[in-house]
């Protein structure tokens, strides 16, 4: 059974005869200790504070049965690891999907959205849970003010807390044109009108950060922690 915050995605699952329902990762309406396994892929990095991110892991642990396992994936700060570029960086040059290769004209400019915790100033690997791993190998730089930077897609991260441009495919249909035939330069005024750009919040994880958060919970044991194509991943076992 699957769950998601997005009604549209849940509806797509229903159309494919999969079991899915709408819920919040901070409060999953499933009995405690009732799941053999849980999978959380690209979810936790959207929560804006260390407390919320830890709460989602705690909720995963709650619904697992003793001996049950969980797999968690989050986006990594380190898109270059052991001298290898992630698929995310490699696709910048060979992607055929131009809407994924961004040049929105606003990239790398801060926007007025407030940071989740302006007092921290996005310090390198800022979460208190990182006491074991510190900030070794993390190239994040402090943000000078309380505004979030907008990330340039298919490039390395320079801050842990960023807004990532999300291009709505197709855009607005003009009279006499099909959406597929509309073609304008990225970053132009016409491009912005035809292809709306939204900004999604991400907290990208430094090496050791996700594992440290999981180890802070007494109810689970970290079986495995690893890097996979620009993501930090852990496998947990419920005690």
Coordinates of N, CA, C and O in Angstrom, one line a residue, residues 102-195:
X102 N 17.7 23.6 -17.1 CA 17.2 24.9 -16.8 C 18.1 26.0 -17.0 O 19.3 26.0 -16.7
X103 N 17.5 27.0 -17.5 CA 18.1 28.4 -17.5 C 16.9 29.3 -17.4 O 16.4 29.9 -18.3
X104 N 16.4 29.5 -16.2 CA 15.2 30.2 -16.0 C 15.4 31.7 -15.9 O 14.4 32.5 -15.9
X105 N 16.6 32.2 -15.7 CA 16.9 33.6 -15.6 C 16.8 34.0 -14.1 O 17.1 35.1 -13.8
X106 N 16.4 33.1 -13.2 CA 16.3 33.4 -11.8 C 17.2 32.5 -11.0 O 17.4 32.7 -9.8
X107 N 17.9 31.6 -11.7 CA 18.8 30.6 -11.0 C 19.9 31.4 -10.3 O 20.4 32.4 -10.8
X108 N 20.2 30.9 -9.1 CA 21.3 31.4 -8.3 C 21.0 32.8 -7.7 O 21.8 33.4 -7.0
X109 N 19.7 33.3 -7.9 CA 19.3 34.5 -7.2 C 18.5 34.1 -6.0 O 17.7 33.2 -6.1
X110 N 18.7 34.8 -4.8 CA 17.9 34.5 -3.7 C 16.5 35.0 -3.9 O 16.2 35.9 -4.6
X111 N 15.5 34.3 -3.3 CA 14.1 34.7 -3.4 C 13.7 35.1 -1.9 O 14.4 34.8 -1.0
X112 N 12.5 35.7 -1.8 CA 12.1 36.2 -0.6 C 11.6 35.2 0.5 O 11.3 35.6 1.6
X113 N 11.6 34.0 0.1 CA 11.1 33.0 1.1 C 12.0 32.9 2.3 O 13.2 32.9 2.1
X114 N 11.4 32.8 3.4 CA 12.2 32.7 4.7 C 12.8 31.3 4.8 O 12.2 30.3 4.4
X115 N 14.0 31.3 5.3 CA 14.6 30.0 5.6 C 13.9 29.4 6.8 O 13.3 30.0 7.6
X116 N 13.9 28.0 6.8 CA 13.3 27.3 7.9 C 13.8 27.7 9.3 O 13.0 27.7 10.3
X117 N 15.0 28.1 9.4 CA 15.6 28.5 10.7 C 16.6 29.6 10.4 O 17.8 29.2 10.2
X118 N 16.2 30.8 10.4 CA 17.2 31.9 10.0 C 18.3 32.0 11.0 O 19.3 32.6 10.6
X119 N 18.1 31.6 12.2 CA 19.1 31.8 13.2 C 20.3 30.9 12.9 O 21.5 31.2 13.3
X120 N 20.1 29.8 12.2 CA 21.3 28.9 11.9 C 22.1 29.4 10.7 O 23.2 29.0 10.6
X121 N 21.5 30.3 9.9 CA 22.2 30.8 8.7 C 22.7 29.7 7.8 O 23.7 29.9 7.2
X122 N 22.0 28.6 7.8 CA 22.4 27.5 7.0 C 23.8 27.1 7.2 O 24.6 26.9 6.2
X123 N 24.3 27.0 8.4 CA 25.6 26.6 8.7 C 25.9 25.3 8.1 O 25.0 24.4 8.0
X124 N 27.2 25.0 7.8 CA 27.6 23.8 7.2 C 27.1 22.6 8.0 O 27.5 22.4 9.1
X125 N 26.3 21.7 7.3 CA 25.8 20.5 8.0 C 25.2 20.9 9.4 O 25.7 20.4 10.4
X126 N 24.3 21.8 9.4 CA 23.9 22.6 10.6 C 23.2 21.8 11.6 O 23.1 22.2 12.8
X127 N 22.6 20.6 11.3 CA 21.7 19.9 12.2 C 22.6 19.5 13.4 O 23.7 19.0 13.3
X128 N 22.0 19.6 14.6 CA 22.6 19.1 15.8 C 22.9 17.6 15.8 O 23.8 17.1 16.5
X129 N 22.2 16.9 15.0 CA 22.3 15.5 14.9 C 23.7 15.1 14.3 O 24.0 13.9 14.3
X130 N 24.4 16.0 13.8 CA 25.7 15.7 13.1 C 26.9 15.7 14.0 O 28.0 15.9 13.6
X131 N 26.6 15.7 15.3 CA 27.7 15.7 16.2 C 28.8 14.7 16.0 O 30.0 14.8 16.3
X132 N 28.3 13.5 15.5 CA 29.3 12.4 15.2 C 30.1 12.6 13.9 O 31.2 12.3 13.8
X133 N 29.4 13.2 12.9 CA 30.1 13.3 11.6 C 30.6 14.7 11.3 O 31.4 14.8 10.4
X134 N 30.3 15.7 12.1 CA 30.7 17.1 11.9 C 30.4 17.5 10.5 O 29.4 17.1 9.9
X135 N 31.3 18.2 9.9 CA 31.0 18.7 8.5 C 32.1 18.3 7.6 O 32.4 18.9 6.6
X136 N 32.8 17.1 7.8 CA 33.8 16.7 7.0 C 33.3 16.3 5.6 O 32.3 15.6 5.4
X137 N 34.0 16.8 4.6 CA 33.6 16.5 3.2 C 32.4 17.3 2.7 O 32.0 17.1 1.6
X138 N 31.9 18.2 3.5 CA 30.7 18.9 3.0 C 31.1 20.3 2.6 O 31.8 21.0 3.3
X139 N 30.8 20.7 1.4 CA 31.2 21.9 0.8 C 30.2 23.0 0.9 O 30.3 24.0 0.2
X140 N 29.2 22.8 1.7 CA 28.2 23.9 1.9 C 28.8 25.1 2.4 O 29.7 25.1 3.2
X141 N 28.3 26.3 2.0 CA 28.7 27.6 2.4 C 27.6 28.3 3.2 O 26.4 28.2 2.8
X142 N 27.9 29.0 4.2 CA 26.8 29.7 5.0 C 26.1 30.7 4.1 O 26.7 31.3 3.2
X143 N 24.8 30.9 4.3 CA 24.0 31.8 3.6 C 24.1 33.2 4.3 O 24.0 33.2 5.5
X144 N 24.3 34.3 3.6 CA 24.6 35.5 4.2 C 23.3 36.2 4.8 O 23.5 37.1 5.6
X145 N 22.2 35.8 4.3 CA 21.0 36.4 4.9 C 19.9 35.4 5.0 O 20.2 34.2 5.0
X146 N 18.7 35.8 5.3 CA 17.6 34.8 5.6 C 16.8 34.4 4.4 O 15.7 33.8 4.5
X147 N 17.3 34.6 3.2 CA 16.6 34.2 2.0 C 17.2 32.9 1.4 O 18.4 32.7 1.5
X148 N 16.4 32.1 0.9 CA 16.9 30.8 0.3 C 17.4 31.0 -1.1 O 16.8 31.7 -1.9
X149 N 18.6 30.4 -1.4 CA 19.0 30.5 -2.8 C 18.3 29.6 -3.7 O 17.7 28.5 -3.3
X150 N 18.2 30.0 -5.0 CA 17.5 29.1 -6.0 C 18.6 28.3 -6.7 O 19.6 28.9 -7.2
X151 N 18.5 27.0 -6.6 CA 19.5 26.1 -7.2 C 19.4 26.1 -8.7 O 18.4 26.2 -9.3
X152 N 20.6 26.0 -9.4 CA 20.6 25.8 -10.8 C 20.7 24.3 -11.1 O 21.6 23.6 -10.7
X153 N 19.7 23.8 -11.8 CA 19.5 22.4 -12.0 C 20.8 21.8 -12.7 O 21.4 22.5 -13.5
X154 N 21.1 20.5 -12.4 CA 22.2 19.8 -13.0 C 23.5 20.4 -12.6 O 24.5 20.3 -13.4
X155 N 23.6 21.1 -11.5 CA 24.9 21.6 -11.0 C 25.1 21.2 -9.5 O 24.1 20.7 -8.9
X156 N 26.3 21.3 -9.0 CA 26.6 20.9 -7.7 C 25.8 21.9 -6.7 O 25.5 23.0 -7.1
X157 N 25.6 21.4 -5.5 CA 24.9 22.2 -4.5 C 25.9 23.1 -3.8 O 27.0 22.6 -3.5
X158 N 25.5 24.3 -3.4 CA 26.4 25.2 -2.7 C 25.7 25.6 -1.3 O 26.3 26.3 -0.5
X159 N 24.6 25.1 -1.1 CA 23.9 25.3 0.2 C 23.0 24.1 0.5 O 22.5 23.4 -0.4
X160 N 22.9 23.8 1.8 CA 22.0 22.6 2.1 C 20.5 22.9 2.0 O 19.8 22.0 1.7
X161 N 20.1 24.1 2.2 CA 18.7 24.5 2.1 C 18.5 25.4 0.9 O 19.0 26.5 0.8
X162 N 17.8 24.8 -0.1 CA 17.6 25.5 -1.4 C 16.2 25.3 -1.9 O 15.4 24.5 -1.5
X163 N 15.9 26.2 -2.9 CA 14.7 26.0 -3.7 C 15.2 25.5 -5.1 O 16.1 26.1 -5.7
X164 N 14.5 24.5 -5.5 CA 14.9 23.8 -6.8 C 13.8 24.2 -7.8 O 12.6 23.9 -7.6
X165 N 14.2 24.7 -9.0 CA 13.2 25.0 -10.0 C 12.5 23.8 -10.5 O 13.1 22.8 -10.8
X166 N 11.2 23.9 -10.7 CA 10.4 22.7 -11.2 C 9.6 23.2 -12.3 O 8.7 24.1 -12.2
X167 N 9.9 22.8 -13.5 CA 9.3 23.3 -14.8 C 8.0 22.4 -15.1 O 8.1 21.2 -15.2
X168 N 6.9 23.1 -15.2 CA 5.6 22.5 -15.6 C 5.7 22.2 -17.1 O 5.7 23.1 -17.9
X169 N 5.7 20.9 -17.4 CA 5.8 20.5 -18.8 C 4.6 21.0 -19.6 O 3.4 20.9 -19.1
X170 N 4.8 21.4 -20.9 CA 3.6 21.7 -21.7 C 3.4 23.2 -21.7 O 3.4 23.9 -22.7
X171 N 3.1 23.8 -20.5 CA 2.8 25.2 -20.4 C 1.4 25.6 -20.9 O 0.5 24.7 -21.0
X172 N 1.2 26.9 -21.2 CA -0.1 27.4 -21.6 C -0.3 27.2 -23.1 O 0.6 27.6 -23.9
X173 N -1.4 26.7 -23.5 CA -1.7 26.5 -24.9 C -2.2 27.8 -25.5 O -3.2 28.4 -25.0
X174 N -1.6 28.2 -26.6 CA -2.1 29.4 -27.4 C -3.1 28.9 -28.4 O -3.0 27.8 -28.9
X175 N -4.0 29.8 -28.8 CA -4.9 29.5 -29.8 C -4.2 29.2 -31.1 O -3.4 29.9 -31.6
X176 N -4.6 28.0 -31.7 CA -4.0 27.6 -32.9 C -2.8 26.7 -32.8 O -2.2 26.2 -33.7
X177 N -2.3 26.6 -31.5 CA -1.0 25.9 -31.3 C -1.4 24.7 -30.3 O -2.2 24.8 -29.4
X178 N -0.7 23.6 -30.6 CA -0.7 22.5 -29.6 C 0.4 22.8 -28.6 O 1.4 23.4 -28.9
X179 N 0.2 22.3 -27.4 CA 1.3 22.5 -26.4 C 2.6 22.0 -26.8 O 3.7 22.6 -26.6
X180 N 2.6 20.9 -27.5 CA 3.9 20.2 -28.0 C 4.6 21.1 -29.0 O 5.8 20.9 -29.2
X181 N 3.9 21.9 -29.7 CA 4.6 22.7 -30.8 C 5.1 24.0 -30.3 O 5.8 24.7 -31.0
X182 N 4.8 24.4 -29.1 CA 5.2 25.7 -28.6 C 6.7 25.6 -28.2 O 7.1 24.7 -27.4
X183 N 7.6 26.4 -28.8 CA 9.0 26.3 -28.5 C 9.6 27.7 -28.4 O 9.6 28.4 -29.3
X184 N 10.1 28.0 -27.2 CA 10.7 29.3 -27.0 C 12.0 29.1 -26.2 O 12.2 28.1 -25.5
X185 N 12.9 30.1 -26.2 CA 14.1 30.0 -25.5 C 13.9 29.9 -24.0 O 13.1 30.7 -23.5
X186 N 14.7 29.1 -23.3 CA 14.5 29.0 -21.9 C 15.0 30.3 -21.3 O 16.0 30.9 -21.7
X187 N 14.3 30.8 -20.3 CA 14.7 32.0 -19.6 C 14.1 33.3 -20.2 O 14.2 34.3 -19.6
X188 N 13.5 33.1 -21.4 CA 12.9 34.3 -22.0 C 11.5 34.6 -21.4 O 11.0 33.8 -20.6
X189 N 11.0 35.8 -21.6 CA 9.7 36.1 -21.1 C 8.6 35.2 -21.6 O 7.8 34.8 -20.8
X190 N 8.7 34.8 -22.9 CA 7.7 33.9 -23.4 C 7.8 32.5 -22.7 O 6.8 31.9 -22.5
X191 N 9.1 32.1 -22.4 CA 9.3 30.8 -21.8 C 8.6 30.8 -20.4 O 8.0 29.8 -20.0
X192 N 8.8 31.9 -19.7 CA 8.2 32.0 -18.3 C 6.7 32.0 -18.4 O 6.1 31.5 -17.5
X193 N 6.1 32.6 -19.5 CA 4.7 32.6 -19.6 C 4.1 31.3 -20.0 O 3.1 30.9 -19.5
X194 N 4.9 30.6 -20.9 CA 4.4 29.3 -21.4 C 4.7 28.1 -20.5 O 3.9 27.2 -20.5
X195 N 5.8 28.2 -19.8 CA 6.2 27.1 -19.0 C 6.4 27.6 -17.6 O 7.5 28.0 -17.2

